[in-house]
Coordinates of C-alpha atoms in Angstrom, one line a residue:
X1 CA 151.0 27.2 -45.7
X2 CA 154.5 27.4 -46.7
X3 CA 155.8 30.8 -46.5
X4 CA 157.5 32.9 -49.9
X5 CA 161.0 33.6 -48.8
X6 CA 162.8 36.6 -51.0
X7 CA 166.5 36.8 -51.6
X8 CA 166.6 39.9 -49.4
X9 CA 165.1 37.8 -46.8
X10 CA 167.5 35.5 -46.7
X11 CA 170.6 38.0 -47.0
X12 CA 169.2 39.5 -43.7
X13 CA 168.6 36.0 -42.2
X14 CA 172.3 35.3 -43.1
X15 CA 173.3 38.4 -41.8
X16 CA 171.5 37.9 -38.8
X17 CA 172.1 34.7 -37.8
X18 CA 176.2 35.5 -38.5
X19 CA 175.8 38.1 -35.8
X20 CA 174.4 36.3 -33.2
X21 CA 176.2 32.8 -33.7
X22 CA 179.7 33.6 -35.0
X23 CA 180.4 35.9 -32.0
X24 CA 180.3 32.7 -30.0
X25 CA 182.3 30.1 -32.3
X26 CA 184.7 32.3 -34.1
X27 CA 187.8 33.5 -32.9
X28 CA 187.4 36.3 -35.8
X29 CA 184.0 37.5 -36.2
X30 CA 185.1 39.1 -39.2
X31 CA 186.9 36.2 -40.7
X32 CA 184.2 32.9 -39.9
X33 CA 185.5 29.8 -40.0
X34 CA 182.3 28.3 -38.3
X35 CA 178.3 29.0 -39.9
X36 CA 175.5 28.3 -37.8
X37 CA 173.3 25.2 -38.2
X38 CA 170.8 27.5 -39.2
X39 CA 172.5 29.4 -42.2
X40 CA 173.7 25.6 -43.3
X41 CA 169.9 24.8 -43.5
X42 CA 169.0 28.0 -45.4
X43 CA 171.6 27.7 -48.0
X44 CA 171.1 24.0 -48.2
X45 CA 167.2 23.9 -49.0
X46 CA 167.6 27.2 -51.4
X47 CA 170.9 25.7 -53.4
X48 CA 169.1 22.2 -53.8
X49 CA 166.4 23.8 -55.3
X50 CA 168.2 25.8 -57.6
X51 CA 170.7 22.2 -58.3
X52 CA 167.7 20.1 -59.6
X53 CA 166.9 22.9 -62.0
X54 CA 170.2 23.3 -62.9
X55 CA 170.3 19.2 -64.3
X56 CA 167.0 20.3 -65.7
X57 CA 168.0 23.0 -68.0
X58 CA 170.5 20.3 -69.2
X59 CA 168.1 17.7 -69.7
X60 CA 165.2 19.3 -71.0
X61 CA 166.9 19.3 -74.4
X62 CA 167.6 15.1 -74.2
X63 CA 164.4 14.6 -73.4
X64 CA 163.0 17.0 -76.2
X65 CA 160.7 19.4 -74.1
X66 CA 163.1 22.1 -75.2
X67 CA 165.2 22.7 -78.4
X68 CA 167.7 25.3 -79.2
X69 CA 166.7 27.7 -81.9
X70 CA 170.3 27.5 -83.6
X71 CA 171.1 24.3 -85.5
X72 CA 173.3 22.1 -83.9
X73 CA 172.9 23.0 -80.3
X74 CA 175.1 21.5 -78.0
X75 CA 172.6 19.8 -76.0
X76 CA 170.3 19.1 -78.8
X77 CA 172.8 17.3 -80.4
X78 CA 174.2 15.8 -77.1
X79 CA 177.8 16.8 -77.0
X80 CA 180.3 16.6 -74.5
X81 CA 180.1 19.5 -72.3
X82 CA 181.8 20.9 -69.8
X83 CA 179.8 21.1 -66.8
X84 CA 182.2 22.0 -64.3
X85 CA 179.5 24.8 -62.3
X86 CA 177.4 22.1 -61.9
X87 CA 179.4 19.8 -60.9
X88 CA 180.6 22.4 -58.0
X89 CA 177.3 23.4 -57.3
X90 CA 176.2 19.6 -56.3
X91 CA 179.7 19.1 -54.0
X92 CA 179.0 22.7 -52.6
X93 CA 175.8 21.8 -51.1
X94 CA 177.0 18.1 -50.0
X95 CA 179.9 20.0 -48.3
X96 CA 177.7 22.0 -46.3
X97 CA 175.4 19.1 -45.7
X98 CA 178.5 17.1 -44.8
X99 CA 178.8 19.8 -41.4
X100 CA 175.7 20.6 -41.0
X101 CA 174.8 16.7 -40.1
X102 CA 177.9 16.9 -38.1
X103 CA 176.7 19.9 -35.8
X104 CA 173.5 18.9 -35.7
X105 CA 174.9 15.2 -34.3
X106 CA 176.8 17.4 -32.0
X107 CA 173.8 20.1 -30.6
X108 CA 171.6 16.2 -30.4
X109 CA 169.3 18.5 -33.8
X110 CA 167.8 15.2 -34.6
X111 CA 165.5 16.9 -37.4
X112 CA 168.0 19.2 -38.9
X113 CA 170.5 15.8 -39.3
X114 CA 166.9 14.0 -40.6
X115 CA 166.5 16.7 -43.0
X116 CA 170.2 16.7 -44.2
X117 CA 170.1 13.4 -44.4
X118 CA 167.4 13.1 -46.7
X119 CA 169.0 16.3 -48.8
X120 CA 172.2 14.9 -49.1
X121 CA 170.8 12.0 -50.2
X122 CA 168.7 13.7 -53.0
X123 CA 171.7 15.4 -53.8
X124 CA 174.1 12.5 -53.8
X125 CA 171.3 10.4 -55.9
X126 CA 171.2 13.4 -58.6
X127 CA 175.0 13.9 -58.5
X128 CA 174.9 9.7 -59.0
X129 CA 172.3 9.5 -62.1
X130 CA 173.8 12.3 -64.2
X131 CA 177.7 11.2 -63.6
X132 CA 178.0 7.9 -62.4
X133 CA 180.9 6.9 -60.1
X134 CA 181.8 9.8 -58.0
X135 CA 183.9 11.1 -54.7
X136 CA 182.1 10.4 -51.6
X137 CA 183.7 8.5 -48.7
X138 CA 186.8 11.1 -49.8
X139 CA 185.2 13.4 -50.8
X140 CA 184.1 16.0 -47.7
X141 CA 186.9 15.5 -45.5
X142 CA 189.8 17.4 -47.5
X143 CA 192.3 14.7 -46.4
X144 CA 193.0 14.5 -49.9
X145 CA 193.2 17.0 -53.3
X146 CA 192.6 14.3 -56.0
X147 CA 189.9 12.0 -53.5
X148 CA 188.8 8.6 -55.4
X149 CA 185.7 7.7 -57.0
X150 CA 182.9 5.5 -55.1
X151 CA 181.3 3.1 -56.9
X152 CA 178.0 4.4 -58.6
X153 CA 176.0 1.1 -57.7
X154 CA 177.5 1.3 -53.7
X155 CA 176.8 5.3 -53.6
X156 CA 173.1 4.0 -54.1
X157 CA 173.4 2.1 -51.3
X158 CA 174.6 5.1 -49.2
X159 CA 171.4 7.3 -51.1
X160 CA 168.8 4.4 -49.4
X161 CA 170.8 4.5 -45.9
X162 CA 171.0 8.4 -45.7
X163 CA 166.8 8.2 -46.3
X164 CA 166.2 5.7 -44.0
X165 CA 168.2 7.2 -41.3
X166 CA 166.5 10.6 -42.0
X167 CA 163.3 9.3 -41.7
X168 CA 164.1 8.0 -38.4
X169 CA 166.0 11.0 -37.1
X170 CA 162.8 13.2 -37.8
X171 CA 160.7 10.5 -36.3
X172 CA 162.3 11.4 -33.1
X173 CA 162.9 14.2 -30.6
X174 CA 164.9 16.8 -30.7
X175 CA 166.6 19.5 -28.5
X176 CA 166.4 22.2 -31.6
X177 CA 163.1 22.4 -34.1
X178 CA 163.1 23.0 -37.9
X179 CA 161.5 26.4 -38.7
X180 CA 162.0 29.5 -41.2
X181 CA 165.4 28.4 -41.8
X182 CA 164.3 25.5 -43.6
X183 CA 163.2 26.7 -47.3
X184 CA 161.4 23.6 -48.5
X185 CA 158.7 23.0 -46.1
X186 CA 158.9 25.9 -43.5
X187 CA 160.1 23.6 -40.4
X188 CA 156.7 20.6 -41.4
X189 CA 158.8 17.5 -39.9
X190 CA 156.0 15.7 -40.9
X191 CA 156.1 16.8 -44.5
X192 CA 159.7 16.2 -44.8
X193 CA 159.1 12.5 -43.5
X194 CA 156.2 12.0 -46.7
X195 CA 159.4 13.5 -48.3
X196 CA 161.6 11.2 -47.6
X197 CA 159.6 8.3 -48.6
X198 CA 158.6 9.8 -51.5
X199 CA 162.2 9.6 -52.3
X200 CA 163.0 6.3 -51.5
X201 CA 160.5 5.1 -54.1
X202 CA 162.0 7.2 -56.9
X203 CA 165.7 6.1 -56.5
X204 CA 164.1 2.4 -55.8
X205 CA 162.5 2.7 -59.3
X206 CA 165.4 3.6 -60.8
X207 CA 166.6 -0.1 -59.8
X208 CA 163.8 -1.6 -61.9
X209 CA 166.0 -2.9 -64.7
X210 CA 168.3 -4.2 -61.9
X211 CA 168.0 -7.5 -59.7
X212 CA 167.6 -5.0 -56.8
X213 CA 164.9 -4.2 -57.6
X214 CA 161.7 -4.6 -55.1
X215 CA 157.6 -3.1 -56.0
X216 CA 156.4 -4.2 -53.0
X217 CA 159.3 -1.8 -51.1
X218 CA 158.6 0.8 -53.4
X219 CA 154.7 0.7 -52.4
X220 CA 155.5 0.4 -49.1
X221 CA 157.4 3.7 -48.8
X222 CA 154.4 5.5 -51.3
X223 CA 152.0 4.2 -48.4
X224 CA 154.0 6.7 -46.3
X225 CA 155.0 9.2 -48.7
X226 CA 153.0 12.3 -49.9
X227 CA 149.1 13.0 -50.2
X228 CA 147.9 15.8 -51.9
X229 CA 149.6 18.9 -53.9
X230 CA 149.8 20.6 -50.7
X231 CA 152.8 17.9 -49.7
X232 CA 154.8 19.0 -52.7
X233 CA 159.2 19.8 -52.2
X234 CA 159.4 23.7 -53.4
X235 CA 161.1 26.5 -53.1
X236 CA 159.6 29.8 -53.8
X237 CA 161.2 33.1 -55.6
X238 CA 160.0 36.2 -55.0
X239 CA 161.2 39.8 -55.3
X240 CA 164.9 40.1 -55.7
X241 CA 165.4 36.7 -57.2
X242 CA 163.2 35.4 -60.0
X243 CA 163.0 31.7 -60.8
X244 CA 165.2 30.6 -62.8
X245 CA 163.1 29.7 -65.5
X246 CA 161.3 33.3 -65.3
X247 CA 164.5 34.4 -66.1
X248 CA 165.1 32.4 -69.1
X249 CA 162.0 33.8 -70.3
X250 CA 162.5 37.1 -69.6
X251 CA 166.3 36.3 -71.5
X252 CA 164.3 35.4 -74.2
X253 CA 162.4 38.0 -74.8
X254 CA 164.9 40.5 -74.7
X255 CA 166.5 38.1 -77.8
X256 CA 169.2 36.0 -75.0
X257 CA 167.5 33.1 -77.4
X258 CA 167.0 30.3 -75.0
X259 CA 164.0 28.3 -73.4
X260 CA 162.5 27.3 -77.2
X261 CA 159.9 24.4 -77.3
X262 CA 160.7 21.4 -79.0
X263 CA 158.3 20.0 -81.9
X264 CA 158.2 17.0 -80.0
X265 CA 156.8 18.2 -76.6
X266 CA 153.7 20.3 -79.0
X267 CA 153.5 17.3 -81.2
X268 CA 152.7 15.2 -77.7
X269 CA 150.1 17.8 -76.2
X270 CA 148.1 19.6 -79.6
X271 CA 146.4 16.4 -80.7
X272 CA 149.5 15.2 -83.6
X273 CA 150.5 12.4 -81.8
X274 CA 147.9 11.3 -80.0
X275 CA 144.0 12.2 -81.0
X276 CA 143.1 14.2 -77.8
X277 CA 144.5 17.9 -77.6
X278 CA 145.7 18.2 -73.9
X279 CA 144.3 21.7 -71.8
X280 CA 147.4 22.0 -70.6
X281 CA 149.5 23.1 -72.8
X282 CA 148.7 27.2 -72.9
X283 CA 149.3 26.8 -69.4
X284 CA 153.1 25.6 -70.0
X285 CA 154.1 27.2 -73.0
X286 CA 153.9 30.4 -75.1
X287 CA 151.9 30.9 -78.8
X288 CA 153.2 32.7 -81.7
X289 CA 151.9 35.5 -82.6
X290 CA 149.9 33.9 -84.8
X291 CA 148.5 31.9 -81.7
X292 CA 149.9 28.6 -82.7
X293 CA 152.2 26.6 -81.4
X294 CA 154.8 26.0 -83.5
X295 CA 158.3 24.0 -82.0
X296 CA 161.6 23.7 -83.1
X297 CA 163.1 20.0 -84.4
X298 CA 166.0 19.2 -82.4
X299 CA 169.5 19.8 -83.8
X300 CA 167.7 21.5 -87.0
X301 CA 167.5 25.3 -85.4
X302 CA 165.0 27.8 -86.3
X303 CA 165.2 27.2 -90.1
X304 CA 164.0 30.8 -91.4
X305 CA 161.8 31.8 -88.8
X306 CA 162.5 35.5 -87.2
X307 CA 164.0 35.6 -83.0
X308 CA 160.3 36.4 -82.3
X309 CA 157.0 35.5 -82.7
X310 CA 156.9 32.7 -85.0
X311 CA 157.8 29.6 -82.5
X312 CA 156.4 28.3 -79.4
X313 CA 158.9 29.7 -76.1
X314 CA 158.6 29.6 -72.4
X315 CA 156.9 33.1 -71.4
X316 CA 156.7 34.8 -68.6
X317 CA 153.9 34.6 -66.4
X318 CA 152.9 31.3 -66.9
X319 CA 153.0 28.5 -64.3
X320 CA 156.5 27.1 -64.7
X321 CA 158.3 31.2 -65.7
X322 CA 156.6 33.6 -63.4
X323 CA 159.3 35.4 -61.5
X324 CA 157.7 33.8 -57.6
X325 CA 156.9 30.7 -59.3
X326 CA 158.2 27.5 -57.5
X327 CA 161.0 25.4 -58.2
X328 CA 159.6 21.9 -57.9
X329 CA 161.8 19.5 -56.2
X330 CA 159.4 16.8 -55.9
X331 CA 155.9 16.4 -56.3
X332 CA 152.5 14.3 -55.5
X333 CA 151.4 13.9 -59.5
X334 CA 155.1 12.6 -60.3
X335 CA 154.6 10.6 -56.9
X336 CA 151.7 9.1 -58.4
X337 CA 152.9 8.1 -61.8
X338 CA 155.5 6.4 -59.8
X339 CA 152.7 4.0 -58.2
X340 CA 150.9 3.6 -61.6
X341 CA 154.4 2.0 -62.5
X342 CA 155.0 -0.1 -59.7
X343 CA 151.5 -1.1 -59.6
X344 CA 150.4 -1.9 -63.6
X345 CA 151.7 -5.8 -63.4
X346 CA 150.1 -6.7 -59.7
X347 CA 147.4 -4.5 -59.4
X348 CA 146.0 -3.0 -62.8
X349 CA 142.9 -1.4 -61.2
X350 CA 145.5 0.5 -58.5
X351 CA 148.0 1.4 -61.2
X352 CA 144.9 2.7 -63.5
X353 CA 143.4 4.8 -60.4
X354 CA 146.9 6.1 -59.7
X355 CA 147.5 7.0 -62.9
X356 CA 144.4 9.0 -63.4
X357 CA 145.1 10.8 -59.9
X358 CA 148.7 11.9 -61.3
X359 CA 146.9 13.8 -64.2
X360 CA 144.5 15.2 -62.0
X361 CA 147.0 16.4 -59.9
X362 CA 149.1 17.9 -62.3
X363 CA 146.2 19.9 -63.8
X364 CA 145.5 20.8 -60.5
X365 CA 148.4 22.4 -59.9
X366 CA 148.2 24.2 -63.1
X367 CA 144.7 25.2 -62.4
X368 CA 143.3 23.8 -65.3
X369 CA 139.3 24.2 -65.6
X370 CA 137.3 21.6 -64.2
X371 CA 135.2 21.6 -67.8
X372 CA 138.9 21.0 -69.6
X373 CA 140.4 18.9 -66.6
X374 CA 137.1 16.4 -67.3
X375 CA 137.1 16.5 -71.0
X376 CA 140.5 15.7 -71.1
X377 CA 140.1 12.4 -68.5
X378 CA 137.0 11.2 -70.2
X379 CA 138.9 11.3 -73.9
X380 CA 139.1 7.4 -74.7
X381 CA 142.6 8.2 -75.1
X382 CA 143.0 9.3 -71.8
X383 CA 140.4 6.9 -70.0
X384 CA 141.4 3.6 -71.6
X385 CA 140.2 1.6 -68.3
X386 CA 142.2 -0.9 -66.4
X387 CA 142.9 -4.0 -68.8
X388 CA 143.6 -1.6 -71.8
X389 CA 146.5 0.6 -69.8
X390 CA 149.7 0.6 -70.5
X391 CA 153.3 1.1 -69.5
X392 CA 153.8 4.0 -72.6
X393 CA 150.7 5.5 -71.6
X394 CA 152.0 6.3 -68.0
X395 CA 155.2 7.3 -69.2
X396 CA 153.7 9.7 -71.5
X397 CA 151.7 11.3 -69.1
X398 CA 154.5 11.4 -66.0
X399 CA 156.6 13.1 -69.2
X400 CA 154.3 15.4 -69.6
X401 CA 153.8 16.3 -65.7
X402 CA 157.6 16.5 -64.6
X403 CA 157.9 19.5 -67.6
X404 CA 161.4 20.6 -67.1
X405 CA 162.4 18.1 -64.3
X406 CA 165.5 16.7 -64.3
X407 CA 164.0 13.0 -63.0
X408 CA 162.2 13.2 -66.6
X409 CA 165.8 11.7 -67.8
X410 CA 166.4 9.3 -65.3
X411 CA 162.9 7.6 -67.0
X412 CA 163.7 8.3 -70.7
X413 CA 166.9 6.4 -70.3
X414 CA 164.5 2.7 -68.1
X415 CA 162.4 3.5 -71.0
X416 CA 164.9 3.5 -73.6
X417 CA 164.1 7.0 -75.1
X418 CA 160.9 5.5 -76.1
X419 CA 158.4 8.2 -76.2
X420 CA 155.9 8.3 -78.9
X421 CA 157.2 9.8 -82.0
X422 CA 160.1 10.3 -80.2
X423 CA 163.4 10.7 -82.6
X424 CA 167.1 11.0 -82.5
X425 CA 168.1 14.9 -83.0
X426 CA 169.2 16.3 -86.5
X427 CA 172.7 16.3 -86.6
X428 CA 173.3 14.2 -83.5
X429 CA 176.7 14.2 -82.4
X430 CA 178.8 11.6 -84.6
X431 CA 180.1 9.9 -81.1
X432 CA 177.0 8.5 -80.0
X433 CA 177.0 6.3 -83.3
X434 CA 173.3 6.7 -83.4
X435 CA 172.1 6.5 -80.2
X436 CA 170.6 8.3 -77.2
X437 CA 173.0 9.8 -74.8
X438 CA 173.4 7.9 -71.4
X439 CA 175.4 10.4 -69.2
X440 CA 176.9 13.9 -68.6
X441 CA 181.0 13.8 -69.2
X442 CA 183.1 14.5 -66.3
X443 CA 183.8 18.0 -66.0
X444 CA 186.8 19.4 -67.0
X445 CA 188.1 20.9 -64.0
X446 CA 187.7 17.8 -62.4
X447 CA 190.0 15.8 -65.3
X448 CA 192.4 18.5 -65.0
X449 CA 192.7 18.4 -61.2
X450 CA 192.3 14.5 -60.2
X451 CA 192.6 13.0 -63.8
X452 CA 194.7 9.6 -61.9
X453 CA 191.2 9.3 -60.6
X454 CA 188.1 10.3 -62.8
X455 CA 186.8 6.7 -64.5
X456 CA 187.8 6.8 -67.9
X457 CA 184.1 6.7 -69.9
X458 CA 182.2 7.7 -72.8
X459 CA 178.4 9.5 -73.4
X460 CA 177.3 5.9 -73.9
X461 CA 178.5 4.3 -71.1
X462 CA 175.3 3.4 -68.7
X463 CA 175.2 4.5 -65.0
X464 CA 174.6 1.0 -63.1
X465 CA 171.0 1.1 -62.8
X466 CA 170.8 2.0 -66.7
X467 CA 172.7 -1.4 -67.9

């Protein structure tokens, strides 16, 4: 079972840690210039985490789960922004990835270098999808203020080697084990190996539009990859430090107006757009107080209605918002919906059982009742059969089970934005000349510092797997 970590816990672990280690490989002890391999594991497991909510809270709006309740939101109406914390919050964690692979190649740590391996490339892949061409081979070694951009399509290439290598490195021995330091999966070398092959075939499938592209790899990996909920990449809040999105909700409610549900997500799930109301949906979201749920049109605002009360918000408590919930990384459902992909054209009959098993699993983890779980898989909307399933109907369910996820944009942009009933936000930015957003815009810090060297591009300009 994976333990609950709190914030105070890993102060104290900090803490600790920095009194036994530094003694021995800092000059200073009260000025460090050196942090255990330990501490580098802790802070790099939590800060991932708390990085692929961070794209998420971005996303969520592109891909309509959310909506802001003024008109002409930023990210409803896909702006520019400046993402400049984000953007130091993904090199932060590389940095630290960056020495902890080289201590751990130095102390022979063959599973903490496996395991940052396989973070930094999650990391790397994430930084990748959302900006395209980036720093890397310059990036880490401070040989240079303004370092220059990688190629997007050959820091892919670096994502698949730092996976395979992982793999490999946690396949083997070691002369120091994983344990509480590592916040994901508790020291589990085996789980982090299912991990890692889990995330080969997402950043493989990304390639599908590509001539790169390989299903029978992307199976492969999946035959290795995870096996139940219980396999799942989280990190759990508890105590000091609430989820994040608990704390949106919480935000919320005291009238920090964020976290609103977009029209399009309750359209999907209350029986408008498709003749089956899905169980789930209580389970994700928040009623109003009339115990509807009502959503907000993208780019259009609130209209009339009052702060509270009268539209559909993230509350607390629920699955996704309560303050120990878990910040999902990766998980088996989405694992699943990834097969069903792969699968549909070879095997219909794998990709159909697959597909089903990614639903279940979802409602699993939201402990739906088996009474709703089966209703809902028996609908004929739901349980079309093998010969009648299609592509749309996966990617409506995966859409619906990555709820917040940042991957869920990644998959809106292969599919083209095209999600039943999905439409282009009210007052959509007049750049975008009608149509969808394709990337985030450099951040300004980074123009400011190494302008000579940031690729000059444009919110429609395609990351190379999106062309």
């Amino acid at each position: 079972m994976k333990a609950i970590y709190t914030i105070f816990g890993l102060m104290l672990f900090l803490a600790l840690s920095s009194c036994e280690n530094f003694l021995d490989v800092n000059e200073n002890p009260n000025n460090p210039q050196d942090a255990p391999i330990s501490g580098l594991m802790t802070n790099a497991t939590y800060e991932t985490s708390l990085n692929v909510q961070a794209i998420g809270s971005i996303t969520s709006n592109y891909v309509q789960y959310l909506a802001s309740p003024n008109p002409a939101g930023a990210s409803d109406i896909m702006e520019a922004s400046n993402y400049s914390g984000l953007w130091f919050d993904l090199f932060n964690v590389m940095t630290d990835l960056t020495d902890l692979m080289q201590k751990a190649e130095e102390e022979d740590a063959g599973h903490y270098l496996g395991a940052g391996q396989i973070l930094m490339a999650l990391n790397l892949g994430m930084t990748v999808d959302v900006f395209g061409d980036v720093p890397y081979s310059e990036g880490f070694d401070f040989s240079s203020v303004t370092p220059t951009y990688d190629d997007d399509e050959a820091l892919y290439s670096e994502v698949f080697s730092l996976l395979d290598r992982g793999i490999q490195n946690l396949s083997g021995t070691t002369s120091i084990s994983l344990g509480d330091d590592d916040f994901i999966f508790n020291g589990d070398v085996s789980s982090w190996i299912k991990f890692g092959n889990m995330l080969k075939a997402r950043f493989m499938l990304h390639t599908k539009g590509t001539t790169t592209y390989d299903p029978q790899a992307i199976l492969t990996a999946l035959a290795s990859g995870m096996t139940s909920n219980d396999d799942d990449a989280t990190v759990i809040f508890f105590e000091q430090r609430f989820n994040p999105w608990a704390q949106v909700a919480i935000n919320n409610e005291n009238l920090l107006l964020g976290g609103w549900i977009s029209t399009q997500f309750i359209e999907t799930l209350d029986g408008t757009s498709y003749e089956v109301v899905d169980p789930r949906m209580s389970l994700m979201i928040g009623a109003t107080d009339d115990g509807e749920y009502v959503g907000v049109t993208n780019g259009a605002g609130r209209g009339n209605a009052p702060e509270q009360g009268a539209r559909s918000t993230l509350i607390p408590g629920q699955y996704y918002t309560s303050e120990q919930s878990p910040l999902l990384i990766a998980t088996y459902a989405e694992q699943k919906f990834i097969e069903a992909e792969v699968a549909l054209d070879s095997d219909p009959q794998a990709a159909y059982s697959a597909y089903l098993e990614g639903i279940e699993a979802h409602m699993d983890m939201l402990e739906v009742s088996d009474d709703d779980k089966m209703a809902y898989l028996n609908s004929p909307e739901v349980s079309m059969g093998a010969a009648s399933l299609t592509l749309d109907d996966i990617m409506k369910e995966k859409w619906v089970a990555l709820f917040l996820h940042p991957e869920t944009w990644n998959d809106a942009r292969r599919f083209d934005y095209g999600y039943k009933d999905m439409t282009l936000p009210e007052n959509l930015n007049g750049n975008l000349n009608g149509q969808y957003i394709r990337r985030l815009a450099y951040p300004d810090n980074e123009v400011s510092r190494n302008g000579s060297n940031v690729p000059d591009v444009t919110l429609l300009d395609r990351i190379w797997w999106d062309e």
